[in-house]
Amino acid sequence: MKYKYLGILLFFIITNINAQSDLLDELESETKDTESTFNYPAFKAMKIGNLQSTKVAAKKDLYLYVSHRFGSLEDGFETFFGFDNANTKIQLVYGLFDGVQIGVSRESVKKTYAGSLKLRMLEQTNKFPLNIVLYGTANINTELKKERYPLLEFKDRMSYASQVLISRRLNNFISLELAPTYVRQNLVYEPFQQHDQFALGTGGRIRISKRMSINVDYVYNFNRHKNSIFKNPLTIGADIETGGHIFQLLFTNAQSTNEPGFISNAEGDWTKGDIFFGFNIVRVF
């Protein structure tokens, strides 16, 4: 299984020779001129780490996302530092119109299928200080079986998330984001957990070179019960940009990459070393 994941990584590296040069052209043309600060997006990838960013696919652009989260590093050699317990998500995102993107995905955790919609409302300019984007997703848990849960209904498989993404590129090096979030889980995994949950996501990007940045995002769930085994998700990583690809390497305490999954059910604990290494690979067609 480990060789399969290595093969996926090699495929993206090899095909990078013929990748689109849009991202590189954008990077090479950046200057210190303050008037050019707002000609480029606050974030180069559609995710900061786990948290959605305000980047929206351009019209008719097709993105392939491969997201991978290995198992917990805490298990050490028993699971080869998580290689034996991995989660993979494959996602296609398409720019339907200018400022409108749609997406479909499938994730290994709970065999979850998801659809998403992202709408750009306002862009940061010299006359307006913020990027504002709306994001929504609906998820279907197909791991639940009627044979095991006789009273199971289709609605029990569903979970949803809605976000208002608000970002600002402060200068050519630093971008920040806030993400007020609503999550609905029709089926919760703890008897005291609320079905409707409100959260606030925060994130940022610091560019340290023309092709690399350090990214951090965190989501605070206001409705998490004090006795819950789940934690608020924290993700720390780096973007590496090469032509039509963006490689995101990260550490996080959430193995799921879907919004209802990592916002509500992040299972790892940073204080105990119970974290997951992972990556996102983005290919633009």
Short mmCIF file of C-alpha atoms in Angstrom, two decimals:
data_model
loop_
_atom_site.label_atom_id
_atom_site.label_comp_id
_atom_site.label_asym_id
_atom_site.label_seq_id
_atom_site.Cartn_x
_atom_site.Cartn_y
_atom_site.Cartn_z
CA MET A 1 0.00 0.00 0.00
CA LYS A 2 2.87 2.35 0.77
CA TYR A 3 4.12 2.01 -2.84
CA LYS A 4 0.73 3.03 -4.19
CA TYR A 5 0.96 6.38 -2.41
CA LEU A 6 4.54 6.83 -3.57
CA GLY A 7 3.39 6.15 -7.13
CA ILE A 8 0.76 8.88 -6.91
CA LEU A 9 3.39 11.35 -5.72
CA LEU A 10 5.79 10.37 -8.52
CA PHE A 11 3.04 10.76 -11.12
CA PHE A 12 2.47 14.37 -10.16
CA ILE A 13 6.19 15.12 -10.09
CA ILE A 14 6.81 13.61 -13.54
CA THR A 15 3.83 15.27 -15.20
CA ASN A 16 5.00 18.58 -13.78
CA ILE A 17 7.34 18.87 -16.81
CA ASN A 18 4.32 19.65 -18.99
CA ALA A 19 2.32 21.51 -16.33
CA GLN A 20 0.62 24.82 -16.95
CA SER A 21 2.81 27.81 -16.13
CA ASP A 22 0.05 30.07 -14.79
CA LEU A 23 1.24 29.93 -11.20
CA LEU A 24 4.88 30.49 -12.11
CA ASP A 25 4.01 33.44 -14.34
CA GLU A 26 2.08 34.92 -11.43
CA LEU A 27 4.95 34.37 -9.04
CA GLU A 28 7.66 35.78 -11.30
CA SER A 29 5.66 38.93 -11.97
CA GLU A 30 5.09 39.85 -8.32
CA THR A 31 6.76 43.11 -7.29
CA LYS A 32 7.05 45.22 -4.19
CA ASP A 33 4.90 47.93 -5.78
CA THR A 34 2.02 48.53 -3.37
CA GLU A 35 -0.36 49.05 -6.30
CA SER A 36 0.25 45.43 -7.37
CA THR A 37 -0.48 43.96 -3.94
CA PHE A 38 -4.11 43.27 -4.76
CA ASN A 39 -3.55 41.86 -8.26
CA TYR A 40 -2.87 38.44 -6.75
CA PRO A 41 -5.01 36.20 -4.52
CA ALA A 42 -4.59 36.13 -0.76
CA PHE A 43 -4.01 32.36 -1.01
CA LYS A 44 -2.60 30.35 -3.93
CA ALA A 45 -4.42 27.09 -3.08
CA MET A 46 -8.11 26.49 -2.42
CA LYS A 47 -7.25 25.32 1.09
CA ILE A 48 -4.96 26.93 3.63
CA GLY A 49 -4.33 23.47 5.10
CA ASN A 50 -7.66 21.92 6.04
CA LEU A 51 -9.60 25.19 6.10
CA GLN A 52 -11.02 26.49 2.82
CA SER A 53 -9.36 29.64 1.50
CA THR A 54 -10.93 32.44 -0.52
CA LYS A 55 -9.37 31.22 -3.78
CA VAL A 56 -12.01 30.24 -6.37
CA ALA A 57 -11.30 28.32 -9.57
CA ALA A 58 -11.19 30.46 -12.71
CA LYS A 59 -13.87 29.88 -15.35
CA LYS A 60 -13.37 26.55 -17.19
CA ASP A 61 -10.35 25.58 -15.06
CA LEU A 62 -10.39 21.99 -13.80
CA TYR A 63 -8.52 21.12 -10.60
CA LEU A 64 -7.61 17.66 -9.38
CA TYR A 65 -6.99 17.47 -5.63
CA VAL A 66 -5.39 14.42 -4.01
CA SER A 67 -5.46 14.77 -0.22
CA HIS A 68 -3.77 12.21 1.95
CA ARG A 69 -3.61 11.87 5.73
CA PHE A 70 -1.57 9.08 7.25
CA GLY A 71 -2.45 7.55 10.61
CA SER A 72 -1.27 8.92 13.93
CA LEU A 73 2.45 9.46 14.42
CA GLU A 74 1.90 8.45 18.05
CA ASP A 75 1.64 4.77 17.05
CA GLY A 76 5.28 4.73 15.99
CA PHE A 77 6.69 1.64 14.30
CA GLU A 78 3.57 -0.41 15.08
CA THR A 79 1.84 1.26 12.12
CA PHE A 80 5.07 2.59 10.54
CA PHE A 81 4.21 6.07 11.83
CA GLY A 82 0.73 5.98 10.36
CA PHE A 83 1.46 4.55 6.90
CA ASP A 84 -0.78 1.55 7.62
CA ASN A 85 -3.83 3.64 8.55
CA ALA A 86 -4.17 6.23 5.83
CA ASN A 87 -7.06 8.31 4.51
CA THR A 88 -7.19 9.36 0.86
CA LYS A 89 -9.51 11.90 -0.72
CA ILE A 90 -9.86 12.47 -4.46
CA GLN A 91 -11.61 15.69 -5.49
CA LEU A 92 -12.45 17.36 -8.80
CA VAL A 93 -13.18 21.10 -8.80
CA TYR A 94 -14.42 23.00 -11.85
CA GLY A 95 -14.80 26.73 -12.49
CA LEU A 96 -18.37 26.83 -13.76
CA PHE A 97 -18.57 30.60 -14.18
CA ASP A 98 -16.43 33.55 -13.19
CA GLY A 99 -16.41 33.42 -9.38
CA VAL A 100 -18.39 30.16 -9.18
CA GLN A 101 -16.90 26.69 -8.66
CA ILE A 102 -18.40 23.27 -8.04
CA GLY A 103 -16.71 20.17 -6.66
CA VAL A 104 -17.23 16.46 -6.07
CA SER A 105 -15.10 14.16 -3.93
CA ARG A 106 -14.74 10.79 -2.26
CA GLU A 107 -12.88 10.27 1.02
CA SER A 108 -11.79 6.99 2.64
CA VAL A 109 -12.89 8.01 6.14
CA LYS A 110 -16.44 6.66 6.50
CA LYS A 111 -16.42 6.17 2.70
CA THR A 112 -17.75 9.70 2.35
CA TYR A 113 -18.96 11.27 -0.88
CA ALA A 114 -19.33 15.04 -0.99
CA GLY A 115 -20.43 17.86 -3.23
CA SER A 116 -19.47 21.50 -2.78
CA LEU A 117 -20.22 24.98 -4.10
CA LYS A 118 -18.04 28.08 -3.75
CA LEU A 119 -19.14 31.61 -4.67
CA ARG A 120 -16.99 34.73 -4.79
CA MET A 121 -18.96 37.72 -3.53
CA LEU A 122 -16.34 40.48 -3.30
CA GLU A 123 -12.66 40.83 -4.13
CA GLN A 124 -9.99 42.83 -2.37
CA THR A 125 -8.93 45.90 -4.32
CA ASN A 126 -7.35 49.25 -3.57
CA LYS A 127 -10.90 50.47 -2.93
CA PHE A 128 -12.24 47.47 -0.94
CA PRO A 129 -10.23 45.85 1.87
CA LEU A 130 -11.49 42.23 1.86
CA ASN A 131 -12.11 39.07 -0.14
CA ILE A 132 -15.50 37.55 0.73
CA VAL A 133 -16.46 34.06 -0.46
CA LEU A 134 -19.36 31.74 0.42
CA TYR A 135 -18.77 27.99 0.69
CA GLY A 136 -21.13 25.07 1.24
CA THR A 137 -20.79 21.30 1.22
CA ALA A 138 -23.07 18.26 1.65
CA ASN A 139 -21.55 14.91 2.72
CA ILE A 140 -22.91 11.36 2.55
CA ASN A 141 -21.52 8.68 4.89
CA THR A 142 -21.84 5.41 2.93
CA GLU A 143 -20.06 3.29 5.56
CA LEU A 144 -23.24 2.97 7.65
CA LYS A 145 -25.09 -0.27 6.84
CA LYS A 146 -28.80 -0.96 7.19
CA GLU A 147 -28.00 -4.52 8.28
CA ARG A 148 -26.16 -3.24 11.34
CA TYR A 149 -28.46 -0.29 12.05
CA PRO A 150 -32.02 -1.41 11.19
CA LEU A 151 -33.54 2.00 12.02
CA LEU A 152 -31.09 3.83 9.76
CA GLU A 153 -32.62 6.37 7.39
CA PHE A 154 -30.96 8.08 4.45
CA LYS A 155 -30.97 11.44 6.23
CA ASP A 156 -28.83 9.91 9.00
CA ARG A 157 -25.99 9.60 6.50
CA MET A 158 -25.96 13.34 5.77
CA SER A 159 -23.84 16.13 7.19
CA TYR A 160 -23.44 19.72 6.00
CA ALA A 161 -21.22 22.75 6.42
CA SER A 162 -21.64 26.39 5.40
CA GLN A 163 -18.93 29.03 5.69
CA VAL A 164 -18.37 32.71 5.07
CA LEU A 165 -14.69 33.07 4.13
CA ILE A 166 -13.24 36.53 4.75
CA SER A 167 -9.60 37.18 3.89
CA ARG A 168 -7.21 40.07 3.43
CA ARG A 169 -3.82 40.15 1.81
CA LEU A 170 -1.96 42.55 4.08
CA ASN A 171 1.06 42.83 1.80
CA ASN A 172 3.11 40.66 -0.56
CA PHE A 173 4.08 38.36 2.30
CA ILE A 174 1.16 37.95 4.72
CA SER A 175 -2.50 36.97 4.23
CA LEU A 176 -5.08 36.32 6.95
CA GLU A 177 -8.56 34.78 7.00
CA LEU A 178 -11.62 34.40 9.24
CA ALA A 179 -14.27 31.76 8.55
CA PRO A 180 -17.55 31.85 10.53
CA THR A 181 -18.93 28.32 10.13
CA TYR A 182 -22.14 26.36 10.62
CA VAL A 183 -22.07 22.55 10.72
CA ARG A 184 -25.06 20.23 10.76
CA GLN A 185 -24.59 16.56 11.63
CA ASN A 186 -27.75 14.49 11.36
CA LEU A 187 -25.98 11.66 13.17
CA VAL A 188 -23.63 12.54 16.03
CA TYR A 189 -21.09 10.18 17.59
CA GLU A 190 -21.52 11.28 21.19
CA PRO A 191 -24.91 11.30 23.00
CA PHE A 192 -24.34 14.79 24.41
CA GLN A 193 -23.14 16.37 21.13
CA GLN A 194 -25.42 18.91 19.46
CA HIS A 195 -26.51 18.33 15.88
CA ASP A 196 -26.17 22.03 15.03
CA GLN A 197 -22.73 23.48 15.69
CA PHE A 198 -21.21 26.92 15.21
CA ALA A 199 -17.49 27.44 14.80
CA LEU A 200 -14.97 30.10 13.87
CA GLY A 201 -12.05 29.26 11.64
CA THR A 202 -8.87 31.34 11.44
CA GLY A 203 -5.92 30.96 9.14
CA GLY A 204 -2.92 32.66 7.65
CA ARG A 205 -0.18 32.41 5.07
CA ILE A 206 3.37 33.78 5.28
CA ARG A 207 5.32 33.79 2.02
CA ILE A 208 8.97 33.00 2.67
CA SER A 209 10.09 32.76 -0.97
CA LYS A 210 8.65 33.10 -4.46
CA ARG A 211 7.56 29.46 -4.43
CA MET A 212 7.05 28.59 -0.78
CA SER A 213 4.88 29.71 2.13
CA ILE A 214 4.11 28.60 5.69
CA ASN A 215 0.39 28.13 6.42
CA VAL A 216 -1.57 27.70 9.64
CA ASP A 217 -5.29 27.22 10.29
CA TYR A 218 -7.38 26.54 13.39
CA VAL A 219 -11.11 26.11 14.02
CA TYR A 220 -12.81 26.71 17.36
CA ASN A 221 -16.09 24.81 17.80
CA PHE A 222 -18.36 26.79 20.16
CA ASN A 223 -20.74 23.85 20.69
CA ARG A 224 -18.21 21.16 21.59
CA HIS A 225 -19.18 19.51 24.88
CA LYS A 226 -16.62 19.73 27.67
CA ASN A 227 -16.53 15.92 27.92
CA SER A 228 -16.09 15.33 24.21
CA ILE A 229 -13.22 13.12 23.06
CA PHE A 230 -12.85 15.28 19.94
CA LYS A 231 -10.62 18.34 19.70
CA ASN A 232 -10.52 21.60 17.78
CA PRO A 233 -8.52 21.11 14.57
CA LEU A 234 -5.11 22.76 14.20
CA THR A 235 -3.13 22.43 10.97
CA ILE A 236 0.43 23.60 10.27
CA GLY A 237 1.99 23.18 6.87
CA ALA A 238 3.82 24.55 3.85
CA ASP A 239 2.91 25.31 0.23
CA ILE A 240 5.45 24.49 -2.48
CA GLU A 241 4.52 25.85 -5.92
CA THR A 242 5.88 24.36 -9.17
CA GLY A 243 4.18 25.32 -12.44
CA GLY A 244 0.63 23.98 -12.55
CA HIS A 245 1.08 22.13 -9.25
CA ILE A 246 0.88 23.10 -5.62
CA PHE A 247 2.23 20.65 -3.04
CA GLN A 248 0.94 21.18 0.49
CA LEU A 249 2.77 19.30 3.24
CA LEU A 250 1.16 19.49 6.65
CA PHE A 251 0.68 18.19 10.18
CA THR A 252 -2.79 18.15 11.70
CA ASN A 253 -4.83 16.52 14.47
CA ALA A 254 -7.72 15.69 12.08
CA GLN A 255 -7.57 12.74 9.71
CA SER A 256 -10.72 13.69 7.78
CA THR A 257 -10.39 16.50 5.23
CA ASN A 258 -14.14 17.14 4.82
CA GLU A 259 -15.48 20.15 6.75
CA PRO A 260 -18.05 18.32 8.93
CA GLY A 261 -15.41 15.69 9.65
CA PHE A 262 -12.46 17.79 10.76
CA ILE A 263 -14.46 20.63 12.37
CA SER A 264 -16.64 18.34 14.49
CA ASN A 265 -14.61 15.14 14.88
CA ALA A 266 -10.89 15.90 14.98
CA GLU A 267 -9.63 12.95 17.00
CA GLY A 268 -5.96 13.79 17.57
CA ASP A 269 -4.38 15.64 20.47
CA TRP A 270 -1.36 17.83 19.71
CA THR A 271 -0.31 17.87 23.38
CA LYS A 272 0.12 14.07 23.34
CA GLY A 273 1.79 13.84 19.95
CA ASP A 274 -1.36 12.29 18.48
CA ILE A 275 -1.11 14.05 15.10
CA PHE A 276 -1.28 13.08 11.44
CA PHE A 277 1.18 13.86 8.68
CA GLY A 278 -0.35 14.46 5.26
CA PHE A 279 -0.26 16.26 1.98
CA ASN A 280 -2.48 17.87 -0.64
CA ILE A 281 -1.43 17.76 -4.29
CA VAL A 282 -3.18 20.18 -6.63
CA ARG A 283 -3.04 19.79 -10.43
CA VAL A 284 -4.59 22.40 -12.76
CA PHE A 285 -5.85 21.36 -16.19
#
